[in-house]
mmCIF file of C-alpha atoms in Angstrom:
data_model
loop_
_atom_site.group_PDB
_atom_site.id
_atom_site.type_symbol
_atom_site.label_atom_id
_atom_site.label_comp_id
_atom_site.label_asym_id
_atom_site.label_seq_id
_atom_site.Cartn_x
_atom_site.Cartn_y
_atom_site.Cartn_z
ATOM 1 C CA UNK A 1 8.753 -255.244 251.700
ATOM 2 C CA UNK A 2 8.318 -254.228 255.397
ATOM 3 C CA UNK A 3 10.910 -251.800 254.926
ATOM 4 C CA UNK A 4 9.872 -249.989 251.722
ATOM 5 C CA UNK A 5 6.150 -249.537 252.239
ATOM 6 C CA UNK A 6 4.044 -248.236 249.655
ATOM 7 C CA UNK A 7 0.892 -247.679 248.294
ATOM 8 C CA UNK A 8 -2.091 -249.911 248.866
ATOM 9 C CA UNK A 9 -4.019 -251.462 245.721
ATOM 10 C CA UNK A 10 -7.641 -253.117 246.219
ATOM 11 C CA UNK A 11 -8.417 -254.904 242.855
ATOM 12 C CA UNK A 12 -11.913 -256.452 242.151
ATOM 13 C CA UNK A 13 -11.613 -259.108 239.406
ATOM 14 C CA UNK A 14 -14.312 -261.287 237.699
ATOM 15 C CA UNK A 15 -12.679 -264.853 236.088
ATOM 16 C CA UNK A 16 -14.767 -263.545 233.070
ATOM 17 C CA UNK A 17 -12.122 -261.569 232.393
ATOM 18 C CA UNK A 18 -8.821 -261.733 234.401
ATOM 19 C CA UNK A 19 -6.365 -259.405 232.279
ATOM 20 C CA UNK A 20 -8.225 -256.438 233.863
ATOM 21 C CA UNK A 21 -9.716 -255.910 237.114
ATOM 22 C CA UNK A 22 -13.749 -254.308 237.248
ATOM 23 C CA UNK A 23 -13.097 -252.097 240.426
ATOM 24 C CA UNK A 24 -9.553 -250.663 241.468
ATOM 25 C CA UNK A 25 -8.987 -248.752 244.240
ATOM 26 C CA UNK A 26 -5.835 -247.108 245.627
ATOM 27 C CA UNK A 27 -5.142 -246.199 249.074
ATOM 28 C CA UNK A 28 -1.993 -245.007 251.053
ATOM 29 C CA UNK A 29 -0.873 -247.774 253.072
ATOM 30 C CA UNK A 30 -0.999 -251.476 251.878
ATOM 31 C CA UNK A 31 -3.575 -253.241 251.732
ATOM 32 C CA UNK A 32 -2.953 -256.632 253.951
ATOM 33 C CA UNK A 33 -6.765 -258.077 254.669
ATOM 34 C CA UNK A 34 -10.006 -258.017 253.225
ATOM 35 C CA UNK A 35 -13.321 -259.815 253.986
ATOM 36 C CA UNK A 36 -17.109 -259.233 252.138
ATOM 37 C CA UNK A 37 -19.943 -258.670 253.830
ATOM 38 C CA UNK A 38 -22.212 -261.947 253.085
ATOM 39 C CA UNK A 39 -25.603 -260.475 252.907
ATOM 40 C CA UNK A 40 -24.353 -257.006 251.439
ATOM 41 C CA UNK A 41 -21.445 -258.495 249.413
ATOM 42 C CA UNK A 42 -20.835 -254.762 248.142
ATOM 43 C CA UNK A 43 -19.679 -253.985 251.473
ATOM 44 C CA UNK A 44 -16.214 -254.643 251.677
ATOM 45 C CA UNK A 45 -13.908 -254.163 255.078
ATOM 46 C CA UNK A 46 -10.108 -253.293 254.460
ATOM 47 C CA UNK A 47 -7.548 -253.608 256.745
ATOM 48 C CA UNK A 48 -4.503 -251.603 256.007
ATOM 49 C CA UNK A 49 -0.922 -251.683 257.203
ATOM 50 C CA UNK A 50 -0.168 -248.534 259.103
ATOM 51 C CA UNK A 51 -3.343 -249.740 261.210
ATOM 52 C CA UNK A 52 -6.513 -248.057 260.148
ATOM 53 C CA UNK A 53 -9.589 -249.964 258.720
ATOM 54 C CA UNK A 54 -11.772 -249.099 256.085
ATOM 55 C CA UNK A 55 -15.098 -250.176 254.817
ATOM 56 C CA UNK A 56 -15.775 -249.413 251.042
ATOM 57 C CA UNK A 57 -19.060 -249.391 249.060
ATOM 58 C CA UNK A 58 -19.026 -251.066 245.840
ATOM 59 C CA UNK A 59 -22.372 -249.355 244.860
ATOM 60 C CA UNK A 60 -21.128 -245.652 245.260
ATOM 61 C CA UNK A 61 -18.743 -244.511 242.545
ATOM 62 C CA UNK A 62 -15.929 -243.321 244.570
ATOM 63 C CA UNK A 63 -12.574 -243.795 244.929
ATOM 64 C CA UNK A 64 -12.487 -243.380 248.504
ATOM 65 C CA UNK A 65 -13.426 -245.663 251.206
ATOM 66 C CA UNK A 66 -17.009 -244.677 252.394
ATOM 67 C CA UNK A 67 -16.007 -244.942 256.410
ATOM 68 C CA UNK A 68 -12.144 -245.141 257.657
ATOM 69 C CA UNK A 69 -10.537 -245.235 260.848
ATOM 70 C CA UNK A 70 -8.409 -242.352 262.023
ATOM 71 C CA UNK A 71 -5.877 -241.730 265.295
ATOM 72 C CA UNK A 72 -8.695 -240.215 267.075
ATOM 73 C CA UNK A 73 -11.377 -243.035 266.297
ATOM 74 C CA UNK A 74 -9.383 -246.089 268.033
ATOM 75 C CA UNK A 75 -7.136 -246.595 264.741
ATOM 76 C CA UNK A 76 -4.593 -250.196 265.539
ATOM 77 C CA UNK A 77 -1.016 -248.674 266.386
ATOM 78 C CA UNK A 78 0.378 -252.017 263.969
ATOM 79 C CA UNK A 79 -0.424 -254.106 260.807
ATOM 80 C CA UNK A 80 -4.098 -255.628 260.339
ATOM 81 C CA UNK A 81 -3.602 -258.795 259.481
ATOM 82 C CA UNK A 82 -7.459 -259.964 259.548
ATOM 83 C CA UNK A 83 -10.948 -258.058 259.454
ATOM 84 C CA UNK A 84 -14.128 -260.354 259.775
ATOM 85 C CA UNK A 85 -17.887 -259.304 259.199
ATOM 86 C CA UNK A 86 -19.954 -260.478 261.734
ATOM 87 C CA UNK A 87 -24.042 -260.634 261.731
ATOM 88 C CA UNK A 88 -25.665 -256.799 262.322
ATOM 89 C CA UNK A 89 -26.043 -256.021 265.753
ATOM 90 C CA UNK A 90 -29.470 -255.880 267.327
ATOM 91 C CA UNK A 91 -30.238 -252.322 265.792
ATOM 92 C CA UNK A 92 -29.524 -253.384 262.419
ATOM 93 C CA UNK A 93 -26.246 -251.916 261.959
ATOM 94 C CA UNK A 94 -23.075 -253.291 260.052
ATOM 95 C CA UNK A 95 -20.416 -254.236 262.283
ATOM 96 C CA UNK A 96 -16.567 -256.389 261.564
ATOM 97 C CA UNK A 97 -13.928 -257.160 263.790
ATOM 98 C CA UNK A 98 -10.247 -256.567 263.217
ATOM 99 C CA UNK A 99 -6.879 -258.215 264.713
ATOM 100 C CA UNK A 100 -3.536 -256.571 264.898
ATOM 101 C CA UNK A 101 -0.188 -257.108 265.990
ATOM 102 C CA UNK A 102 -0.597 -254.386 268.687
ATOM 103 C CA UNK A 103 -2.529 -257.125 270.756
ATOM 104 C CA UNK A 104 -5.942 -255.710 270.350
ATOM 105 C CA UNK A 105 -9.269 -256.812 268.706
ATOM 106 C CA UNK A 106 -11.457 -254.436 268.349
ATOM 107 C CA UNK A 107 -15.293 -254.260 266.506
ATOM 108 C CA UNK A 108 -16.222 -251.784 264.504
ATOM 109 C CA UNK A 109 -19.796 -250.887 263.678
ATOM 110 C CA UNK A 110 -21.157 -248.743 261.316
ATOM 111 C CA UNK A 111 -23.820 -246.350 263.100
ATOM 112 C CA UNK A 112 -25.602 -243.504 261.252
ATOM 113 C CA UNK A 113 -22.340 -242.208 259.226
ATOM 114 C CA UNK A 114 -19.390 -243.192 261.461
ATOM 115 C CA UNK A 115 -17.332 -246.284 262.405
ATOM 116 C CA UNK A 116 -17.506 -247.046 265.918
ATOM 117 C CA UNK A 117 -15.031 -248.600 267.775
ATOM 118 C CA UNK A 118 -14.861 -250.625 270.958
ATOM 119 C CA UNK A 119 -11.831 -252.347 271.926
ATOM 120 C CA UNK A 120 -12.940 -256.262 272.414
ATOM 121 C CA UNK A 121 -9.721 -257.812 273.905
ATOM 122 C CA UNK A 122 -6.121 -257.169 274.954
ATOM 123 C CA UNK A 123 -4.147 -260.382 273.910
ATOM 124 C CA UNK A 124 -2.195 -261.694 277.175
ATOM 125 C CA UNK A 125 1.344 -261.121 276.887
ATOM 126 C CA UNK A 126 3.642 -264.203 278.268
ATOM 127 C CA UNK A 127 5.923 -261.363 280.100
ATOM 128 C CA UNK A 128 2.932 -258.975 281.146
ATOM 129 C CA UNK A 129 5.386 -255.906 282.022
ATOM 130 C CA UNK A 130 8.541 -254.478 280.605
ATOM 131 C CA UNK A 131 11.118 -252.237 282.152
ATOM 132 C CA UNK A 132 11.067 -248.905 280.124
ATOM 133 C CA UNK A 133 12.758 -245.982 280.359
ATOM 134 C CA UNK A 134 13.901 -244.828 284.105
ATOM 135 C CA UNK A 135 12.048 -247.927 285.944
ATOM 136 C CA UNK A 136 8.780 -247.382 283.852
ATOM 137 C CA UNK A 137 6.733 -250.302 283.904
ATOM 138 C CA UNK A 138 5.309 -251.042 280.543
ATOM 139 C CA UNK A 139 2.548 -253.313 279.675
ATOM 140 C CA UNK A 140 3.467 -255.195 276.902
ATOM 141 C CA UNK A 141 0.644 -257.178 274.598
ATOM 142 C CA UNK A 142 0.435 -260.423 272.638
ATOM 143 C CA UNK A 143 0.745 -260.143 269.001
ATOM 144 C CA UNK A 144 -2.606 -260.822 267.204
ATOM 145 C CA UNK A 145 -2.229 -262.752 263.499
ATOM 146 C CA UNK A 146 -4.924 -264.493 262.534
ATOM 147 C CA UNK A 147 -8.682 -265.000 264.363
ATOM 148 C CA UNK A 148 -11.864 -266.990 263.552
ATOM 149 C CA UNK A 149 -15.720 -267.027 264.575
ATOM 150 C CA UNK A 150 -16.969 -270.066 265.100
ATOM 151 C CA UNK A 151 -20.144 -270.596 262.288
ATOM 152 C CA UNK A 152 -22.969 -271.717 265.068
ATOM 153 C CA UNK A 153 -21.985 -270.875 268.435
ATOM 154 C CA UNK A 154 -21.773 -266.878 267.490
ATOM 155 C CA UNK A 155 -19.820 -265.554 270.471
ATOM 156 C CA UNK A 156 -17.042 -268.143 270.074
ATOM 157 C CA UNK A 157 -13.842 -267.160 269.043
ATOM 158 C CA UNK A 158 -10.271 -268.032 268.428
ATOM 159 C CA UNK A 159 -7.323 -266.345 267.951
ATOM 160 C CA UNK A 160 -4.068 -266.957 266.675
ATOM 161 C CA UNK A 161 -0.562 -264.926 267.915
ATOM 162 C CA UNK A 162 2.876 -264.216 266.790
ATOM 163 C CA UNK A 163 3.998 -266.240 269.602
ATOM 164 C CA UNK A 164 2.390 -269.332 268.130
ATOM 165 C CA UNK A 165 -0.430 -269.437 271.003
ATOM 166 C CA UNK A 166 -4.139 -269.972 270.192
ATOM 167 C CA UNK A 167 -6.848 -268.326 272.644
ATOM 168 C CA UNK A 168 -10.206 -269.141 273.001
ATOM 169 C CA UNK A 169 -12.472 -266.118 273.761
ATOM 170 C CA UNK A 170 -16.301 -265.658 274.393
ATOM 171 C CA UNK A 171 -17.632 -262.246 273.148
ATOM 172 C CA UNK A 172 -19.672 -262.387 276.082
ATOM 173 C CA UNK A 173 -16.760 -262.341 278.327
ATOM 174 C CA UNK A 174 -13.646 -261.049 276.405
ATOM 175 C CA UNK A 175 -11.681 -259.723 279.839
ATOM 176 C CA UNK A 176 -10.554 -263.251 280.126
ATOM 177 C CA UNK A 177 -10.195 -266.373 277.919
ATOM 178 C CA UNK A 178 -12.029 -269.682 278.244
ATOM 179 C CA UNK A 179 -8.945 -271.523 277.008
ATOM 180 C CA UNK A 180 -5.082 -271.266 275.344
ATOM 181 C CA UNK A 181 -3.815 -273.981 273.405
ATOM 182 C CA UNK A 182 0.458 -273.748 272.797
ATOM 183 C CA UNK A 183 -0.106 -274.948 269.558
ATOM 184 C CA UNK A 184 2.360 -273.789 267.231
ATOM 185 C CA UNK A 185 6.273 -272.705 267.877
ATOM 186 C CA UNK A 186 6.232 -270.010 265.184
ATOM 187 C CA UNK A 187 3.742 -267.188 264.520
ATOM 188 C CA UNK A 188 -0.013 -268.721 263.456
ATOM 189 C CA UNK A 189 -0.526 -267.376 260.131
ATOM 190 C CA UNK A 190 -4.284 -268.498 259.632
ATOM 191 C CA UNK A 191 -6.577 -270.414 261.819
ATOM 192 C CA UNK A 192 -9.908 -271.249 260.936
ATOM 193 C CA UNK A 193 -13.342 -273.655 262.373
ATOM 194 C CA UNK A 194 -14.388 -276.691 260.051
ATOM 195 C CA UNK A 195 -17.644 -275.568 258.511
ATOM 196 C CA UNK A 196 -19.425 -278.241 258.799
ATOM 197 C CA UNK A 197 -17.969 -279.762 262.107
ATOM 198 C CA UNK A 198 -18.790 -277.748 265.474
ATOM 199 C CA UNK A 199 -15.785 -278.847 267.161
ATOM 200 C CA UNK A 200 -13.260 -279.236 264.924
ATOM 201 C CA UNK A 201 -10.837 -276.117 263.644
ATOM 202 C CA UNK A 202 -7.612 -276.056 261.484
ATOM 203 C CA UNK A 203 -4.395 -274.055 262.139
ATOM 204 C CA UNK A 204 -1.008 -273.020 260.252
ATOM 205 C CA UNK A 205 2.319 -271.636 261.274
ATOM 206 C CA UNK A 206 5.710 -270.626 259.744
ATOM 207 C CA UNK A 207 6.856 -273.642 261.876
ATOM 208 C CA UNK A 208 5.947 -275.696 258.735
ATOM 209 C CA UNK A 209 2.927 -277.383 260.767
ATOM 210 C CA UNK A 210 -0.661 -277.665 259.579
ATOM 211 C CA UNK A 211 -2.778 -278.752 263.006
ATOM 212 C CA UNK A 212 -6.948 -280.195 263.184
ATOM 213 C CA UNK A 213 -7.920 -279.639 266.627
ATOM 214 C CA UNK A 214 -10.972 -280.530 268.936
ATOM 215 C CA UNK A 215 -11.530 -277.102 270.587
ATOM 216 C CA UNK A 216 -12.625 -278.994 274.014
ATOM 217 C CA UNK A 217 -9.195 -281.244 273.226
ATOM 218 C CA UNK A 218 -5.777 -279.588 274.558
ATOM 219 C CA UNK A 219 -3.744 -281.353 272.009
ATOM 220 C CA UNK A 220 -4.016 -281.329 268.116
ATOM 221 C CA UNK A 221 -5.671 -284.650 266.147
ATOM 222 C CA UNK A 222 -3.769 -284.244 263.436
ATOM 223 C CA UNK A 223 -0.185 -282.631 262.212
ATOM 224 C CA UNK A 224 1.045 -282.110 259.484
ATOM 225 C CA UNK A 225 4.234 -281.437 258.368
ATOM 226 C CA UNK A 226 5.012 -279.473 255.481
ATOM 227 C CA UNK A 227 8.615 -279.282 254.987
ATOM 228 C CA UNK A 228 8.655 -275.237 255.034
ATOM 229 C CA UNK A 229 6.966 -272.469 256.249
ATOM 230 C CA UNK A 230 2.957 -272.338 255.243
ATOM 231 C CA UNK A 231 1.167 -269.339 255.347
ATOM 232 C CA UNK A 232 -2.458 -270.303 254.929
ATOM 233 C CA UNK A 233 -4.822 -272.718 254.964
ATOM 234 C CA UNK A 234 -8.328 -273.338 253.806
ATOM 235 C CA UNK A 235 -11.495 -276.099 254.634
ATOM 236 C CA UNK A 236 -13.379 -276.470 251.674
ATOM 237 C CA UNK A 237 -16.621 -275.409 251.711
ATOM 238 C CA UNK A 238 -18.030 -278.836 249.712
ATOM 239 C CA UNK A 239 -16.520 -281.873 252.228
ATOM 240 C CA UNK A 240 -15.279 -281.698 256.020
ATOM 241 C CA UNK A 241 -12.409 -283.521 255.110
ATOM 242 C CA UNK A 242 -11.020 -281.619 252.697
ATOM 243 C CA UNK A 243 -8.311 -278.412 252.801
ATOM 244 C CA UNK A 244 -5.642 -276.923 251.049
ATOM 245 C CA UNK A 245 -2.667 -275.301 252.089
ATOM 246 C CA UNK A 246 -0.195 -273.092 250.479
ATOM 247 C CA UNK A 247 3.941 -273.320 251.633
ATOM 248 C CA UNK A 248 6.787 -270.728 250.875
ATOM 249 C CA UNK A 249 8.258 -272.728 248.507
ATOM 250 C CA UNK A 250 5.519 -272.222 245.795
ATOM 251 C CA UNK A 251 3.547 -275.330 246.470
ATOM 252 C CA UNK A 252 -0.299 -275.571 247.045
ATOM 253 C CA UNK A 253 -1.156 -278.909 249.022
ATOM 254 C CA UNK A 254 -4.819 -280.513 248.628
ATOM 255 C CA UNK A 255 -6.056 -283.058 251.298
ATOM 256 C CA UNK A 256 -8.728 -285.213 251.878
ATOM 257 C CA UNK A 257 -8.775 -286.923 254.908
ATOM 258 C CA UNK A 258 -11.514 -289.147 254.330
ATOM 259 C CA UNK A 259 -8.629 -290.847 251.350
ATOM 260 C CA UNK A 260 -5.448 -290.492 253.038
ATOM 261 C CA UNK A 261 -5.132 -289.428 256.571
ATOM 262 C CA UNK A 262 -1.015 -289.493 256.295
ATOM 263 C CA UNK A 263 -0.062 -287.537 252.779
ATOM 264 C CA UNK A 264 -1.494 -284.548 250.643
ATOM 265 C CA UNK A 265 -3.832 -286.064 247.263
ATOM 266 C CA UNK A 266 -1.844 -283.672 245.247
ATOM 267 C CA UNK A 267 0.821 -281.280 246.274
ATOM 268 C CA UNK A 268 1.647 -278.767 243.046
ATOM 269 C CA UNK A 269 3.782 -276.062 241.805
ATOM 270 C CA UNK A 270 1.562 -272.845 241.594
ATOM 271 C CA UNK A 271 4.601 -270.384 241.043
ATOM 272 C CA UNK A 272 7.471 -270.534 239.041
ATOM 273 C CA UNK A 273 9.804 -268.099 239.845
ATOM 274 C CA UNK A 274 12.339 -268.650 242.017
ATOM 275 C CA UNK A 275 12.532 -266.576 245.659
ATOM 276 C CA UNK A 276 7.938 -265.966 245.295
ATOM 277 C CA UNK A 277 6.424 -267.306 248.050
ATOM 278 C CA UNK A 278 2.808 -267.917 247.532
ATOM 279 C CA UNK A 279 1.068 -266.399 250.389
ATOM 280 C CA UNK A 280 -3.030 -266.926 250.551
ATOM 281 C CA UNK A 281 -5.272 -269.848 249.618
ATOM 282 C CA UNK A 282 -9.137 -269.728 249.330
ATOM 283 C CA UNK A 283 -11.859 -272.006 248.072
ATOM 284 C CA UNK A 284 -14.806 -270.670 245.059
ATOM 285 C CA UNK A 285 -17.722 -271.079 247.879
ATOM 286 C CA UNK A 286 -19.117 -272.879 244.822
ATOM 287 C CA UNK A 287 -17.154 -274.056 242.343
ATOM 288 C CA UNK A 288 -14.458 -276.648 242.286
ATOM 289 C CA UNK A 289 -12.241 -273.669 242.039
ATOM 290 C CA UNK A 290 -9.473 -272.477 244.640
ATOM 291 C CA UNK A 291 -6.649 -269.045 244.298
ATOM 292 C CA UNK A 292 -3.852 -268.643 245.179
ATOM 293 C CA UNK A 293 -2.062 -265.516 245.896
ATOM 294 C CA UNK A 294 1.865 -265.218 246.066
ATOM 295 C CA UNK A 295 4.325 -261.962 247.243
ATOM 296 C CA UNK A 296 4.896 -260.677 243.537
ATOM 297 C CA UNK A 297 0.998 -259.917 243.768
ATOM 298 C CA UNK A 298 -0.084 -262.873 240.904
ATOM 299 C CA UNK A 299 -3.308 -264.231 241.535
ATOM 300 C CA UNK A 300 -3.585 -268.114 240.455
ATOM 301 C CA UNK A 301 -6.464 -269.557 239.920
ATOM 302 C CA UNK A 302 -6.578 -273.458 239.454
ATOM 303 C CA UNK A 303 -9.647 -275.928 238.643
ATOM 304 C CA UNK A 304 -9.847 -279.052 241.022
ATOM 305 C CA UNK A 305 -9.658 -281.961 238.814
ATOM 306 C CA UNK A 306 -12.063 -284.449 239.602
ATOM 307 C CA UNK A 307 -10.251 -286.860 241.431
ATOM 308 C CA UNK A 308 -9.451 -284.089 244.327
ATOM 309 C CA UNK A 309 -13.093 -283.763 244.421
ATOM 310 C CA UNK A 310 -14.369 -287.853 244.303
ATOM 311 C CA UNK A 311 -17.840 -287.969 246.028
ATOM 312 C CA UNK A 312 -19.057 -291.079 247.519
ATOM 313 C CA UNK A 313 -20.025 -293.704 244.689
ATOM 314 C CA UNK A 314 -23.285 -294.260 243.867
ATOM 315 C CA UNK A 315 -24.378 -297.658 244.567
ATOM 316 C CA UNK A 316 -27.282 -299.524 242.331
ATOM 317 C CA UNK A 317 -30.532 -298.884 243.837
ATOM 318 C CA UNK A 318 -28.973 -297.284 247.087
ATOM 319 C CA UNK A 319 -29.107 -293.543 247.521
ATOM 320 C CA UNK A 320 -26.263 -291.811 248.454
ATOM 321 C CA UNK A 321 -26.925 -290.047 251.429
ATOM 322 C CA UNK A 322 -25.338 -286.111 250.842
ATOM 323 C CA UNK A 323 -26.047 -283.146 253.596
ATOM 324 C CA UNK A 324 -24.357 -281.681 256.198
ATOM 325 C CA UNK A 325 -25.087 -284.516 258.593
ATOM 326 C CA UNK A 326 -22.992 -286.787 256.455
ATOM 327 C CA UNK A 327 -20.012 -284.650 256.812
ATOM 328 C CA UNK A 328 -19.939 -284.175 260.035
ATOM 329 C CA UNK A 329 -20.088 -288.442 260.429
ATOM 330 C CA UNK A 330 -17.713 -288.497 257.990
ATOM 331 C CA UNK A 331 -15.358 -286.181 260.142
ATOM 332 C CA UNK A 332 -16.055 -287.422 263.644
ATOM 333 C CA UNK A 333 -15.408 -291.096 262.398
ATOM 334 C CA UNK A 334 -12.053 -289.797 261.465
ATOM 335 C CA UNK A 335 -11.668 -288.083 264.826
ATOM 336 C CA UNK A 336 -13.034 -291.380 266.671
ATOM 337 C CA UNK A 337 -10.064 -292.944 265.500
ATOM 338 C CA UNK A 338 -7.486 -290.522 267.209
ATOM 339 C CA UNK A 339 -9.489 -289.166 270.287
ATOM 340 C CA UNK A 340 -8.083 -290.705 273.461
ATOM 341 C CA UNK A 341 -11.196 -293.617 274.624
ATOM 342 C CA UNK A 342 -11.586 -292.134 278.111
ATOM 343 C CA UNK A 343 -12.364 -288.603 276.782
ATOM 344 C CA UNK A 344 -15.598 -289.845 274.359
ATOM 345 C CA UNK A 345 -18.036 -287.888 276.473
#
């Protein structure tokens, strides 16, 4: 509740055992993003709601974040709604980025024993000044909700805003962006790149849309529409084709484009009670699993069947070709079908 804000939990859970969590931290402000570090996975980055970040170190035994934000050290004035690792920096330190409604991205690296901040971007605001108080002229920013780094090309960038706008940035130059796409008429909730495709990239918005874009393409491939508000989405990690999304009303949503470019495979009931909106979807990065997380704070966890994970069919004597390679065919036939013919180069 926005209104009523309370502690923060951070709850580490094995499926070994899911009545009781293996690490449990508490922290002032609510927690509203996390992301592990992938080649120190006991890192962990927090972002928090009254706008600091926090890193915490799964290998010390302390209930206390090992490095935090403050006012002084560039703290976000709003919510942060994403933090993302990103690969150390040419001196070998740890470093994540973090998005927040009060229009700024900013990195954070971890040198000798402090968090470092640099402010990466101001989001563009579509009215760029405000009249305040006795004629002052205030600069107003965009509303960051959502960002994604694109898995080759490491200074590409998107981000998603509250005013349903996607921007394409280049770390290199961050004063401007390369690109804006008006993609959504509600606030993007989550936006990510396909990670096998180097083109391609999903987004969702409250404005009950699901969108697969080209990034060099102004207008989306593919919409979806979900019949209410959906507040994440998710490529699996396994096929190019295939992601889940989670609506308001309770229902997670499994496609596979390769099998039905029009509907969802399965579209399911994940909570029961009435008025709990599940909230976050992920994939296992390994097994056929995906969670789900809803507003009451349940975590669901729910085993693909095998028909929402069908691999091509082995043929007699013919090897079935598997790789990376194949998924991005697989995808960019799909795309073939929808791409305008004059814009194939």
């Amino acid at each position: 509740d926005f209104m009523k804000q309370g502690h923060g939990m951070l709850l580490l859970y094995t499926l070994k055992n899911p009545s009781f969590p293996e690490y449990s931290f508490s922290s002032e402000s609510g927690v509203m993003c996390l992301d592990f570090h992938s080649d120190h996975p006991y890192l962990l980055a927090v972002g928090f709601y009254d706008g600091n970040v926090a890193i915490y170190n799964l290998k010390k035994a302390s209930s206390q974040p090992s490095y935090k934000s403050n006012a002084k050290s560039g703290k976000h004035t709003e919510p942060v709604w994403q933090v993302k690792w990103q690969k150390d920096d040419m001196d070998n330190n740890s470093n994540f980025f973090s998005v927040s409604s009060d229009g700024r991205i900013v990195s954070w690296t971890l040198v000798k024993n402090e968090l470092v901040h640099m402010d990466v971007i101001k989001l563009p605001a579509d009215r760029t000044t405000m009249q305040g108080p006795e004629g002052l002229q205030l600069q107003t920013l965009g509303s960051g909700t959502s960002f994604d780094f694109h898995k080759k090309i490491d200074y590409l960038f998107l981000v998603g805003t509250e005013e349903g706008k996607i921007y394409k940035y280049s770390k290199s130059c961050s004063s401007q962006f390369l690109d804006v796409f008006e993609a959504h008429h509600m606030a993007v909730d989550s936006i990510s790149w396909n990670p096998f495709h180097l083109k391609v990239f999903i987004s969702c918005s409250s404005d009950w849309t699901v969108k697969i874009w080209d990034h060099t393409i102004k207008t989306p491939m593919f919409v979806y529409d979900l019949g209410t508000a959906v507040g994440d989405v998710a490529w699996s990690p396994y096929s190019s084709t295939v992601f889940a999304a989670v609506t308001t009303d309770g229902q997670a949503h499994v496609f596979d484009l390769n099998i039905n470019k029009l509907e969802p495979l399965c579209t399911q009931l994940v909570v029961t009670r009435k008025k709990n909106k599940t909230t976050h979807i992920q994939f296992n990065p390994v097994y056929p699993i995906i969670i789900v997380g809803d507003e009451r704070g349940l975590i669901t966890c729910l085993k693909l069947s095998p028909n929402l994970r069908k691999m091509p069919k082995e043929k007699k004597g013919q090897e079935v070709k598997k790789g990376p390679e194949v998924e991005i065919a697989k995808l960019e036939k799909l795309l073939s079908l929808v791409r305008e013919p004059e814009s194939k180069e």
